[in-house]
mmCIF file of C-alpha atoms in Angstrom:
data_model
loop_
_atom_site.group_PDB
_atom_site.id
_atom_site.type_symbol
_atom_site.label_atom_id
_atom_site.label_comp_id
_atom_site.label_asym_id
_atom_site.label_seq_id
_atom_site.Cartn_x
_atom_site.Cartn_y
_atom_site.Cartn_z
ATOM 1 C CA UNK A 297 -15.827 -8.508 18.392
ATOM 2 C CA UNK A 298 -12.748 -6.341 18.832
ATOM 3 C CA UNK A 299 -10.044 -6.231 16.192
ATOM 4 C CA UNK A 300 -7.690 -8.015 18.571
ATOM 5 C CA UNK A 301 -10.222 -10.837 18.891
ATOM 6 C CA UNK A 302 -10.778 -10.921 15.144
ATOM 7 C CA UNK A 303 -7.073 -11.180 14.410
ATOM 8 C CA UNK A 304 -6.644 -13.831 17.111
ATOM 9 C CA UNK A 305 -9.435 -15.846 15.498
ATOM 10 C CA UNK A 306 -7.786 -15.819 12.075
ATOM 11 C CA UNK A 307 -6.394 -19.276 11.256
ATOM 12 C CA UNK A 308 -3.526 -17.452 9.523
ATOM 13 C CA UNK A 309 -2.581 -14.022 10.976
ATOM 14 C CA UNK A 310 -1.600 -12.567 7.610
ATOM 15 C CA UNK A 311 -3.277 -9.647 5.849
ATOM 16 C CA UNK A 312 -2.845 -9.164 2.110
ATOM 17 C CA UNK A 313 -1.901 -5.534 1.532
ATOM 18 C CA UNK A 314 -4.266 -3.410 -0.565
ATOM 19 C CA UNK A 315 -2.229 -2.396 -3.622
ATOM 20 C CA UNK A 316 -3.833 -0.194 -6.270
ATOM 21 C CA UNK A 317 -2.769 -1.549 -9.650
ATOM 22 C CA UNK A 318 -1.355 -4.786 -8.255
ATOM 23 C CA UNK A 319 -3.861 -6.579 -5.994
ATOM 24 C CA UNK A 320 -7.272 -7.686 -7.213
ATOM 25 C CA UNK A 321 -10.678 -8.742 -5.970
ATOM 26 C CA UNK A 322 -9.740 -12.319 -6.868
ATOM 27 C CA UNK A 323 -6.606 -12.074 -4.745
ATOM 28 C CA UNK A 324 -8.483 -10.702 -1.749
ATOM 29 C CA UNK A 325 -11.125 -13.427 -2.001
ATOM 30 C CA UNK A 326 -8.530 -16.193 -2.335
ATOM 31 C CA UNK A 327 -6.597 -14.965 0.702
ATOM 32 C CA UNK A 328 -9.706 -14.746 2.892
ATOM 33 C CA UNK A 329 -10.876 -18.178 1.763
ATOM 34 C CA UNK A 330 -7.475 -19.600 2.721
ATOM 35 C CA UNK A 331 -7.854 -18.447 6.329
ATOM 36 C CA UNK A 332 -6.007 -15.120 6.216
ATOM 37 C CA UNK A 333 -7.494 -11.663 5.500
ATOM 38 C CA UNK A 334 -7.831 -10.220 2.013
ATOM 39 C CA UNK A 335 -7.970 -6.511 1.327
ATOM 40 C CA UNK A 336 -9.762 -4.570 -1.402
ATOM 41 C CA UNK A 337 -7.719 -1.607 -2.660
ATOM 42 C CA UNK A 338 -10.461 1.002 -2.821
ATOM 43 C CA UNK A 339 -8.276 4.067 -3.250
ATOM 44 C CA UNK A 340 -9.003 4.535 -6.964
ATOM 45 C CA UNK A 341 -12.564 3.181 -6.932
ATOM 46 C CA UNK A 342 -15.786 5.097 -7.416
ATOM 47 C CA UNK A 343 -18.217 4.979 -4.452
ATOM 48 C CA UNK A 344 -20.678 2.606 -6.148
ATOM 49 C CA UNK A 345 -17.814 0.287 -7.106
ATOM 50 C CA UNK A 346 -16.732 0.136 -3.466
ATOM 51 C CA UNK A 347 -20.207 -0.932 -2.382
ATOM 52 C CA UNK A 348 -20.370 -3.531 -5.170
ATOM 53 C CA UNK A 349 -16.966 -4.949 -4.248
ATOM 54 C CA UNK A 350 -17.917 -5.334 -0.583
ATOM 55 C CA UNK A 351 -21.153 -7.107 -1.539
ATOM 56 C CA UNK A 352 -19.241 -9.415 -3.880
ATOM 57 C CA UNK A 353 -16.689 -10.273 -1.188
ATOM 58 C CA UNK A 354 -19.458 -11.162 1.233
ATOM 59 C CA UNK A 355 -20.886 -13.494 -1.397
ATOM 60 C CA UNK A 356 -17.461 -15.082 -1.969
ATOM 61 C CA UNK A 357 -16.311 -15.785 1.578
ATOM 62 C CA UNK A 358 -17.669 -15.804 5.135
ATOM 63 C CA UNK A 359 -14.217 -14.830 6.406
ATOM 64 C CA UNK A 360 -13.214 -11.298 7.420
ATOM 65 C CA UNK A 361 -11.807 -8.874 4.865
ATOM 66 C CA UNK A 362 -10.884 -5.246 4.661
ATOM 67 C CA UNK A 363 -11.202 -2.241 2.365
ATOM 68 C CA UNK A 364 -8.509 0.426 2.175
ATOM 69 C CA UNK A 365 -8.962 4.067 1.191
ATOM 70 C CA UNK A 366 -6.275 6.608 0.363
ATOM 71 C CA UNK A 367 -6.973 9.932 2.021
ATOM 72 C CA UNK A 368 -5.988 12.141 -0.896
ATOM 73 C CA UNK A 369 -6.429 15.834 -0.240
ATOM 74 C CA UNK A 370 -8.903 17.717 -2.390
ATOM 75 C CA UNK A 371 -6.766 19.984 -4.554
ATOM 76 C CA UNK A 372 -7.280 22.730 -7.130
ATOM 77 C CA UNK A 373 -3.824 23.439 -8.562
ATOM 78 C CA UNK A 374 -3.292 26.599 -10.548
ATOM 79 C CA UNK A 375 -2.908 26.509 -14.315
ATOM 80 C CA UNK A 376 0.704 27.700 -14.077
ATOM 81 C CA UNK A 377 1.641 24.835 -11.740
ATOM 82 C CA UNK A 378 0.046 22.270 -14.032
ATOM 83 C CA UNK A 379 1.676 23.800 -17.126
ATOM 84 C CA UNK A 380 5.109 23.616 -15.520
ATOM 85 C CA UNK A 381 4.574 19.998 -14.497
ATOM 86 C CA UNK A 382 3.408 19.022 -17.978
ATOM 87 C CA UNK A 383 6.355 20.832 -19.573
ATOM 88 C CA UNK A 384 8.673 18.764 -17.378
ATOM 89 C CA UNK A 385 6.935 15.591 -18.561
ATOM 90 C CA UNK A 386 6.688 16.598 -22.238
ATOM 91 C CA UNK A 387 9.979 14.947 -23.351
ATOM 92 C CA UNK A 388 8.894 11.685 -21.791
ATOM 93 C CA UNK A 389 5.541 11.752 -23.562
ATOM 94 C CA UNK A 390 7.336 12.635 -26.815
ATOM 95 C CA UNK A 391 9.685 9.662 -26.427
ATOM 96 C CA UNK A 392 6.628 7.407 -26.443
ATOM 97 C CA UNK A 393 5.028 9.291 -29.332
ATOM 98 C CA UNK A 394 2.205 10.447 -27.092
ATOM 99 C CA UNK A 395 0.708 13.951 -26.842
ATOM 100 C CA UNK A 396 0.966 15.846 -23.588
ATOM 101 C CA UNK A 397 -2.434 15.494 -21.880
ATOM 102 C CA UNK A 398 -4.800 18.389 -21.352
ATOM 103 C CA UNK A 399 -5.394 19.814 -17.900
ATOM 104 C CA UNK A 400 -7.465 17.239 -15.997
ATOM 105 C CA UNK A 401 -10.862 18.201 -14.596
ATOM 106 C CA UNK A 402 -10.199 16.177 -11.442
ATOM 107 C CA UNK A 403 -7.155 14.608 -9.883
ATOM 108 C CA UNK A 404 -8.460 11.880 -7.548
ATOM 109 C CA UNK A 405 -11.749 10.343 -6.417
ATOM 110 C CA UNK A 406 -13.606 12.343 -3.781
ATOM 111 C CA UNK A 407 -12.635 10.848 -0.425
ATOM 112 C CA UNK A 408 -15.766 12.007 1.402
ATOM 113 C CA UNK A 409 -17.949 10.215 -1.148
ATOM 114 C CA UNK A 410 -15.811 7.094 -0.902
ATOM 115 C CA UNK A 411 -16.040 7.158 2.894
ATOM 116 C CA UNK A 412 -19.826 7.531 2.779
ATOM 117 C CA UNK A 413 -19.990 4.492 0.490
ATOM 118 C CA UNK A 414 -17.774 2.558 2.882
ATOM 119 C CA UNK A 415 -20.075 3.363 5.798
ATOM 120 C CA UNK A 416 -23.056 2.162 3.759
ATOM 121 C CA UNK A 417 -21.259 -1.018 2.679
ATOM 122 C CA UNK A 418 -20.020 -1.738 6.222
ATOM 123 C CA UNK A 419 -17.134 -4.146 5.542
ATOM 124 C CA UNK A 420 -15.716 -5.974 8.563
ATOM 125 C CA UNK A 421 -12.546 -3.847 8.489
ATOM 126 C CA UNK A 422 -11.655 -0.506 6.916
ATOM 127 C CA UNK A 423 -8.083 0.798 6.768
ATOM 128 C CA UNK A 424 -6.833 4.259 5.868
ATOM 129 C CA UNK A 425 -3.582 5.632 4.493
ATOM 130 C CA UNK A 426 -2.076 9.124 3.865
ATOM 131 C CA UNK A 427 -3.993 10.821 6.678
ATOM 132 C CA UNK A 428 -6.221 10.394 9.712
ATOM 133 C CA UNK A 429 -9.975 10.296 10.246
ATOM 134 C CA UNK A 430 -11.824 12.454 12.717
ATOM 135 C CA UNK A 431 -13.332 10.851 15.799
ATOM 136 C CA UNK A 432 -16.787 11.403 14.280
ATOM 137 C CA UNK A 433 -15.801 9.546 11.103
ATOM 138 C CA UNK A 434 -14.439 6.647 13.140
ATOM 139 C CA UNK A 435 -17.672 6.555 15.152
ATOM 140 C CA UNK A 436 -19.750 6.457 11.954
ATOM 141 C CA UNK A 437 -17.836 3.383 10.812
ATOM 142 C CA UNK A 438 -18.199 1.799 14.243
ATOM 143 C CA UNK A 439 -21.944 2.424 14.170
ATOM 144 C CA UNK A 440 -22.085 0.552 10.865
ATOM 145 C CA UNK A 441 -20.208 -2.391 12.383
ATOM 146 C CA UNK A 442 -16.820 -1.709 10.775
ATOM 147 C CA UNK A 443 -13.512 -1.891 12.639
ATOM 148 C CA UNK A 444 -10.977 0.837 11.810
ATOM 149 C CA UNK A 445 -7.252 0.383 11.172
ATOM 150 C CA UNK A 446 -5.005 3.409 10.741
ATOM 151 C CA UNK A 447 -1.688 3.347 8.920
ATOM 152 C CA UNK A 448 1.162 4.789 10.989
ATOM 153 C CA UNK A 449 4.818 5.301 10.119
ATOM 154 C CA UNK A 450 5.769 6.617 13.553
ATOM 155 C CA UNK A 451 4.767 6.293 17.182
ATOM 156 C CA UNK A 452 3.244 9.785 17.073
ATOM 157 C CA UNK A 453 0.961 8.761 14.212
ATOM 158 C CA UNK A 454 -0.050 5.589 16.076
ATOM 159 C CA UNK A 455 -0.942 7.676 19.133
ATOM 160 C CA UNK A 456 -2.966 10.054 16.960
ATOM 161 C CA UNK A 457 -4.991 7.154 15.565
ATOM 162 C CA UNK A 458 -5.563 5.815 19.075
ATOM 163 C CA UNK A 459 -6.873 9.216 20.152
ATOM 164 C CA UNK A 460 -9.566 9.275 17.443
ATOM 165 C CA UNK A 461 -10.768 5.791 18.405
ATOM 166 C CA UNK A 462 -9.105 3.472 15.892
ATOM 167 C CA UNK A 463 -9.276 -0.254 16.620
ATOM 168 C CA UNK A 464 -5.779 -1.111 15.427
ATOM 169 C CA UNK A 465 -2.574 0.194 13.882
ATOM 170 C CA UNK A 466 -0.881 -0.921 10.689
ATOM 171 C CA UNK A 467 2.762 -0.086 11.433
ATOM 172 C CA UNK A 468 4.311 0.634 8.026
ATOM 173 C CA UNK A 469 8.063 0.265 8.153
ATOM 174 C CA UNK A 470 10.670 1.922 5.968
ATOM 175 C CA UNK A 471 11.074 -1.291 3.950
ATOM 176 C CA UNK A 472 7.526 -1.295 2.551
ATOM 177 C CA UNK A 473 6.880 -0.941 -1.153
ATOM 178 C CA UNK A 474 4.549 1.627 -2.673
ATOM 179 C CA UNK A 475 3.500 4.894 -1.115
ATOM 180 C CA UNK A 476 4.607 6.002 2.316
ATOM 181 C CA UNK A 477 1.714 6.529 4.716
ATOM 182 C CA UNK A 478 3.214 9.393 6.733
ATOM 183 C CA UNK A 479 0.943 12.298 7.649
ATOM 184 C CA UNK A 480 2.321 14.087 10.730
ATOM 185 C CA UNK A 481 5.920 14.704 9.653
ATOM 186 C CA UNK A 482 7.964 14.768 6.475
ATOM 187 C CA UNK A 483 9.141 11.477 5.055
ATOM 188 C CA UNK A 484 12.682 11.873 6.426
ATOM 189 C CA UNK A 485 11.276 11.889 9.965
ATOM 190 C CA UNK A 486 9.035 8.890 9.279
ATOM 191 C CA UNK A 487 11.496 6.242 8.100
ATOM 192 C CA UNK A 488 11.484 3.741 10.955
ATOM 193 C CA UNK A 489 12.177 0.086 10.189
ATOM 194 C CA UNK A 490 9.349 -2.433 10.535
ATOM 195 C CA UNK A 491 10.792 -4.403 13.429
ATOM 196 C CA UNK A 492 11.619 -1.338 15.518
ATOM 197 C CA UNK A 493 8.308 0.353 14.683
ATOM 198 C CA UNK A 494 6.288 -2.733 15.593
ATOM 199 C CA UNK A 495 7.854 -2.944 19.043
ATOM 200 C CA UNK A 496 7.691 0.803 19.678
ATOM 201 C CA UNK A 497 4.044 1.140 18.650
ATOM 202 C CA UNK A 498 3.100 -1.903 20.710
ATOM 203 C CA UNK A 499 4.691 -0.262 23.725
ATOM 204 C CA UNK A 500 3.055 3.123 23.076
ATOM 205 C CA UNK A 501 -0.595 2.252 22.412
ATOM 206 C CA UNK A 502 -2.956 -0.359 23.791
ATOM 207 C CA UNK A 503 -4.123 -1.475 20.368
ATOM 208 C CA UNK A 504 -3.333 -4.500 18.200
ATOM 209 C CA UNK A 505 -0.417 -3.836 15.869
ATOM 210 C CA UNK A 506 -0.200 -5.165 12.320
ATOM 211 C CA UNK A 507 3.414 -5.178 11.119
ATOM 212 C CA UNK A 508 3.989 -4.173 7.499
ATOM 213 C CA UNK A 509 7.088 -3.737 5.387
ATOM 214 C CA UNK A 510 9.766 -6.162 4.236
ATOM 215 C CA UNK A 511 7.932 -9.315 5.367
ATOM 216 C CA UNK A 512 8.300 -11.787 2.519
ATOM 217 C CA UNK A 513 8.021 -15.278 4.010
ATOM 218 C CA UNK A 514 7.271 -17.258 7.149
ATOM 219 C CA UNK A 515 10.508 -16.224 8.844
ATOM 220 C CA UNK A 516 9.417 -12.582 8.680
ATOM 221 C CA UNK A 517 5.957 -13.477 9.940
ATOM 222 C CA UNK A 518 7.442 -15.283 12.952
ATOM 223 C CA UNK A 519 9.808 -12.402 13.699
ATOM 224 C CA UNK A 520 7.025 -9.795 13.683
ATOM 225 C CA UNK A 521 4.781 -11.923 15.895
ATOM 226 C CA UNK A 522 7.688 -12.436 18.303
ATOM 227 C CA UNK A 523 7.968 -8.643 18.624
ATOM 228 C CA UNK A 524 4.335 -8.385 19.657
ATOM 229 C CA UNK A 525 2.464 -7.910 16.383
ATOM 230 C CA UNK A 526 -0.989 -9.487 16.343
ATOM 231 C CA UNK A 527 -0.718 -10.029 12.591
ATOM 232 C CA UNK A 528 1.397 -9.013 9.615
ATOM 233 C CA UNK A 529 0.506 -7.317 6.348
ATOM 234 C CA UNK A 530 2.302 -8.498 3.209
ATOM 235 C CA UNK A 531 2.248 -6.756 -0.154
ATOM 236 C CA UNK A 532 5.391 -7.189 -2.247
ATOM 237 C CA UNK A 533 5.319 -10.904 -1.457
ATOM 238 C CA UNK A 534 2.087 -11.127 -3.496
ATOM 239 C CA UNK A 535 3.309 -9.270 -6.598
ATOM 240 C CA UNK A 536 4.007 -12.465 -8.549
ATOM 241 C CA UNK A 537 0.849 -14.232 -7.369
ATOM 242 C CA UNK A 538 -1.448 -15.711 -10.002
ATOM 243 C CA UNK A 539 -4.117 -13.168 -9.021
ATOM 244 C CA UNK A 540 -1.830 -10.127 -9.140
ATOM 245 C CA UNK A 541 -2.631 -7.507 -11.775
ATOM 246 C CA UNK A 542 0.902 -6.186 -12.302
ATOM 247 C CA UNK A 543 1.698 -5.483 -15.934
ATOM 248 C CA UNK A 544 4.109 -7.670 -17.890
ATOM 249 C CA UNK A 545 6.966 -5.126 -17.859
ATOM 250 C CA UNK A 546 6.472 -4.582 -14.122
ATOM 251 C CA UNK A 547 6.480 -8.333 -13.551
ATOM 252 C CA UNK A 548 9.633 -8.711 -15.621
ATOM 253 C CA UNK A 549 11.468 -6.145 -13.483
ATOM 254 C CA UNK A 550 10.384 -7.940 -10.305
ATOM 255 C CA UNK A 551 11.596 -11.278 -11.636
ATOM 256 C CA UNK A 552 14.997 -9.834 -12.572
ATOM 257 C CA UNK A 553 15.420 -7.534 -9.560
ATOM 258 C CA UNK A 554 18.948 -7.292 -8.181
ATOM 259 C CA UNK A 555 20.036 -7.356 -4.564
ATOM 260 C CA UNK A 556 18.991 -3.849 -3.448
ATOM 261 C CA UNK A 557 17.020 -2.464 -6.394
ATOM 262 C CA UNK A 558 14.516 -0.167 -4.722
ATOM 263 C CA UNK A 559 14.592 3.546 -3.952
ATOM 264 C CA UNK A 560 12.182 6.136 -2.600
ATOM 265 C CA UNK A 561 10.868 8.664 -5.121
ATOM 266 C CA UNK A 562 8.137 11.258 -5.495
ATOM 267 C CA UNK A 563 8.794 11.730 -9.214
ATOM 268 C CA UNK A 564 5.867 9.587 -10.376
ATOM 269 C CA UNK A 565 3.097 10.726 -8.045
ATOM 270 C CA UNK A 566 4.212 13.675 -5.938
ATOM 271 C CA UNK A 567 4.287 11.524 -2.816
ATOM 272 C CA UNK A 568 7.238 9.443 -1.676
ATOM 273 C CA UNK A 569 6.914 5.800 -2.654
ATOM 274 C CA UNK A 570 9.307 2.865 -2.862
ATOM 275 C CA UNK A 571 9.855 1.086 -6.147
ATOM 276 C CA UNK A 572 12.456 -0.556 -8.341
ATOM 277 C CA UNK A 573 14.737 2.220 -9.552
ATOM 278 C CA UNK A 574 14.482 3.079 -13.232
ATOM 279 C CA UNK A 575 15.520 5.844 -15.614
ATOM 280 C CA UNK A 576 12.529 8.078 -14.864
ATOM 281 C CA UNK A 577 13.374 8.034 -11.156
ATOM 282 C CA UNK A 578 17.068 8.674 -11.747
ATOM 283 C CA UNK A 579 16.652 11.524 -14.231
ATOM 284 C CA UNK A 580 13.988 13.342 -12.219
ATOM 285 C CA UNK A 581 15.751 12.937 -8.880
ATOM 286 C CA UNK A 582 17.351 16.383 -9.118
ATOM 287 C CA UNK A 583 13.955 18.057 -9.575
ATOM 288 C CA UNK A 584 11.602 15.671 -7.782
ATOM 289 C CA UNK A 585 11.057 18.175 -4.972
ATOM 290 C CA UNK A 586 9.595 20.537 -7.580
ATOM 291 C CA UNK A 587 6.866 18.235 -8.898
ATOM 292 C CA UNK A 588 3.309 18.927 -7.695
ATOM 293 C CA UNK A 589 2.160 17.106 -4.593
ATOM 294 C CA UNK A 590 -0.022 13.993 -4.750
ATOM 295 C CA UNK A 591 -2.527 13.525 -6.333
ATOM 296 C CA UNK A 592 -1.670 16.131 -9.005
ATOM 297 C CA UNK A 593 1.590 14.590 -10.272
ATOM 298 C CA UNK A 594 0.011 11.139 -10.034
ATOM 299 C CA UNK A 595 -2.766 12.225 -12.398
ATOM 300 C CA UNK A 596 -0.401 13.982 -14.808
ATOM 301 C CA UNK A 597 1.800 10.885 -15.203
ATOM 302 C CA UNK A 598 -1.133 8.485 -15.484
ATOM 303 C CA UNK A 599 -1.255 8.515 -19.284
ATOM 304 C CA UNK A 600 2.544 8.309 -19.483
ATOM 305 C CA UNK A 601 2.639 5.202 -17.341
ATOM 306 C CA UNK A 602 -0.185 3.607 -19.323
ATOM 307 C CA UNK A 603 1.565 4.315 -22.631
ATOM 308 C CA UNK A 604 4.883 3.004 -21.293
ATOM 309 C CA UNK A 605 3.186 -0.175 -20.145
ATOM 310 C CA UNK A 606 1.645 -0.687 -23.575
ATOM 311 C CA UNK A 607 5.038 -0.057 -25.209
ATOM 312 C CA UNK A 608 6.828 -2.433 -22.781
ATOM 313 C CA UNK A 609 9.016 0.381 -21.448
ATOM 314 C CA UNK A 610 9.586 -0.268 -17.726
ATOM 315 C CA UNK A 611 11.876 2.774 -17.464
ATOM 316 C CA UNK A 612 8.766 4.993 -17.413
ATOM 317 C CA UNK A 613 6.525 2.876 -15.154
ATOM 318 C CA UNK A 614 6.111 3.139 -11.390
ATOM 319 C CA UNK A 615 7.502 -0.269 -10.417
ATOM 320 C CA UNK A 616 6.336 -0.248 -6.804
ATOM 321 C CA UNK A 617 8.018 -2.891 -4.661
ATOM 322 C CA UNK A 618 9.507 -3.226 -1.192
ATOM 323 C CA UNK A 619 13.070 -3.879 -0.142
ATOM 324 C CA UNK A 620 12.478 -7.639 -0.036
ATOM 325 C CA UNK A 621 11.386 -7.847 -3.679
ATOM 326 C CA UNK A 622 14.216 -10.243 -4.503
ATOM 327 C CA UNK A 623 12.418 -12.839 -2.373
ATOM 328 C CA UNK A 624 9.160 -12.653 -4.360
ATOM 329 C CA UNK A 625 7.984 -15.955 -5.790
ATOM 330 C CA UNK A 626 5.055 -16.990 -8.020
ATOM 331 C CA UNK A 627 2.075 -19.015 -6.876
ATOM 332 C CA UNK A 628 -1.602 -18.956 -6.009
ATOM 333 C CA UNK A 629 -2.378 -16.353 -3.346
ATOM 334 C CA UNK A 630 -4.270 -18.755 -1.080
ATOM 335 C CA UNK A 631 -1.527 -21.360 -1.234
ATOM 336 C CA UNK A 632 1.050 -18.662 -0.532
ATOM 337 C CA UNK A 633 -0.416 -17.607 2.806
ATOM 338 C CA UNK A 634 -0.791 -21.228 3.871
ATOM 339 C CA UNK A 635 2.852 -21.934 2.976
ATOM 340 C CA UNK A 636 4.063 -18.820 4.813
ATOM 341 C CA UNK A 637 2.176 -19.847 7.935
ATOM 342 C CA UNK A 638 3.737 -23.319 7.825
ATOM 343 C CA UNK A 639 7.145 -21.655 7.486
ATOM 344 C CA UNK A 640 6.375 -19.339 10.409
ATOM 345 C CA UNK A 641 5.507 -22.260 12.663
ATOM 346 C CA UNK A 642 8.633 -24.122 11.586
ATOM 347 C CA UNK A 643 10.793 -21.070 12.257
ATOM 348 C CA UNK A 644 9.206 -20.603 15.677
ATOM 349 C CA UNK A 645 9.736 -24.246 16.552
ATOM 350 C CA UNK A 646 13.379 -24.116 15.465
ATOM 351 C CA UNK A 647 13.983 -21.012 17.563
ATOM 352 C CA UNK A 648 12.272 -22.554 20.575
ATOM 353 C CA UNK A 649 14.441 -25.618 20.239
ATOM 354 C CA UNK A 650 17.553 -23.472 20.119
ATOM 355 C CA UNK A 651 16.736 -21.305 23.147
ATOM 356 C CA UNK A 652 15.756 -24.423 25.126
ATOM 357 C CA UNK A 653 19.177 -26.006 24.857
#
């Protein structure tokens, strides 16, 4: 079955976004059971944990599901670079009464090992962010029976994924929360809105397009499908779900978010990401270009973010969320996707009635 066929067969053409630190196995299972497609956020998982999660999902639901990996580069930063980064973070650690951490031995899970585990586990769908696979890696997943979805923030990135044999494109618009998936150009050249990107990618490549970014309810689902998307991917809309694993201070900031509360920053992780603006983002904005690239800065702020969470200090937590965060509502993940699909059909019917006058 092709990815286009698989998406067409979904009772609800909604994919739950894989969100490290926010989505959960329980969320993914609930979404797939409800007729949509759940996603396991495998970016921070050890290889054996990836295999175990895929086996557990198969036991939970006969429906399709996906696993996402973050293609973090293997890095060996110099001691001077790490010392400078830690010195910049030292006042923040001190404010929380925490010691500055020692130099880490590793900065991110080994992607090659994760990918090998994914091939062995052979989930129905595998998606990738921050980079691009080789044609040989795509073929290895295909041989295992796994369909491949590449994240693209531009038409050029979508074309690159098509050239290596991907089965579909997740078109990540500017509005999306969390990390940007750009890999061919700098972030400033990769900030296309979801609606425009969906239409442009659909015109450029003969692959199913999954629209992602700023879609918070059934109206957004209907709009993306009208522009040619085969499905949509929703992340921020799930942040208040019963199965979400967001911390209490993070949840509180989502619930009290203002009208346009989000900004892009690389201060927390060394890679541009969208979240609710806080003091850490504001005060490091002048020097955020100087912080080490992902995953180094991400690892160096890990203990800070954990301590801030424990101390209920949202000003030092990465509060990832998309531009539509003010529309987030609580509920059970499975019931959410069913409600959004009802809203999408109602919106489509209302529009059809209007254009038929």
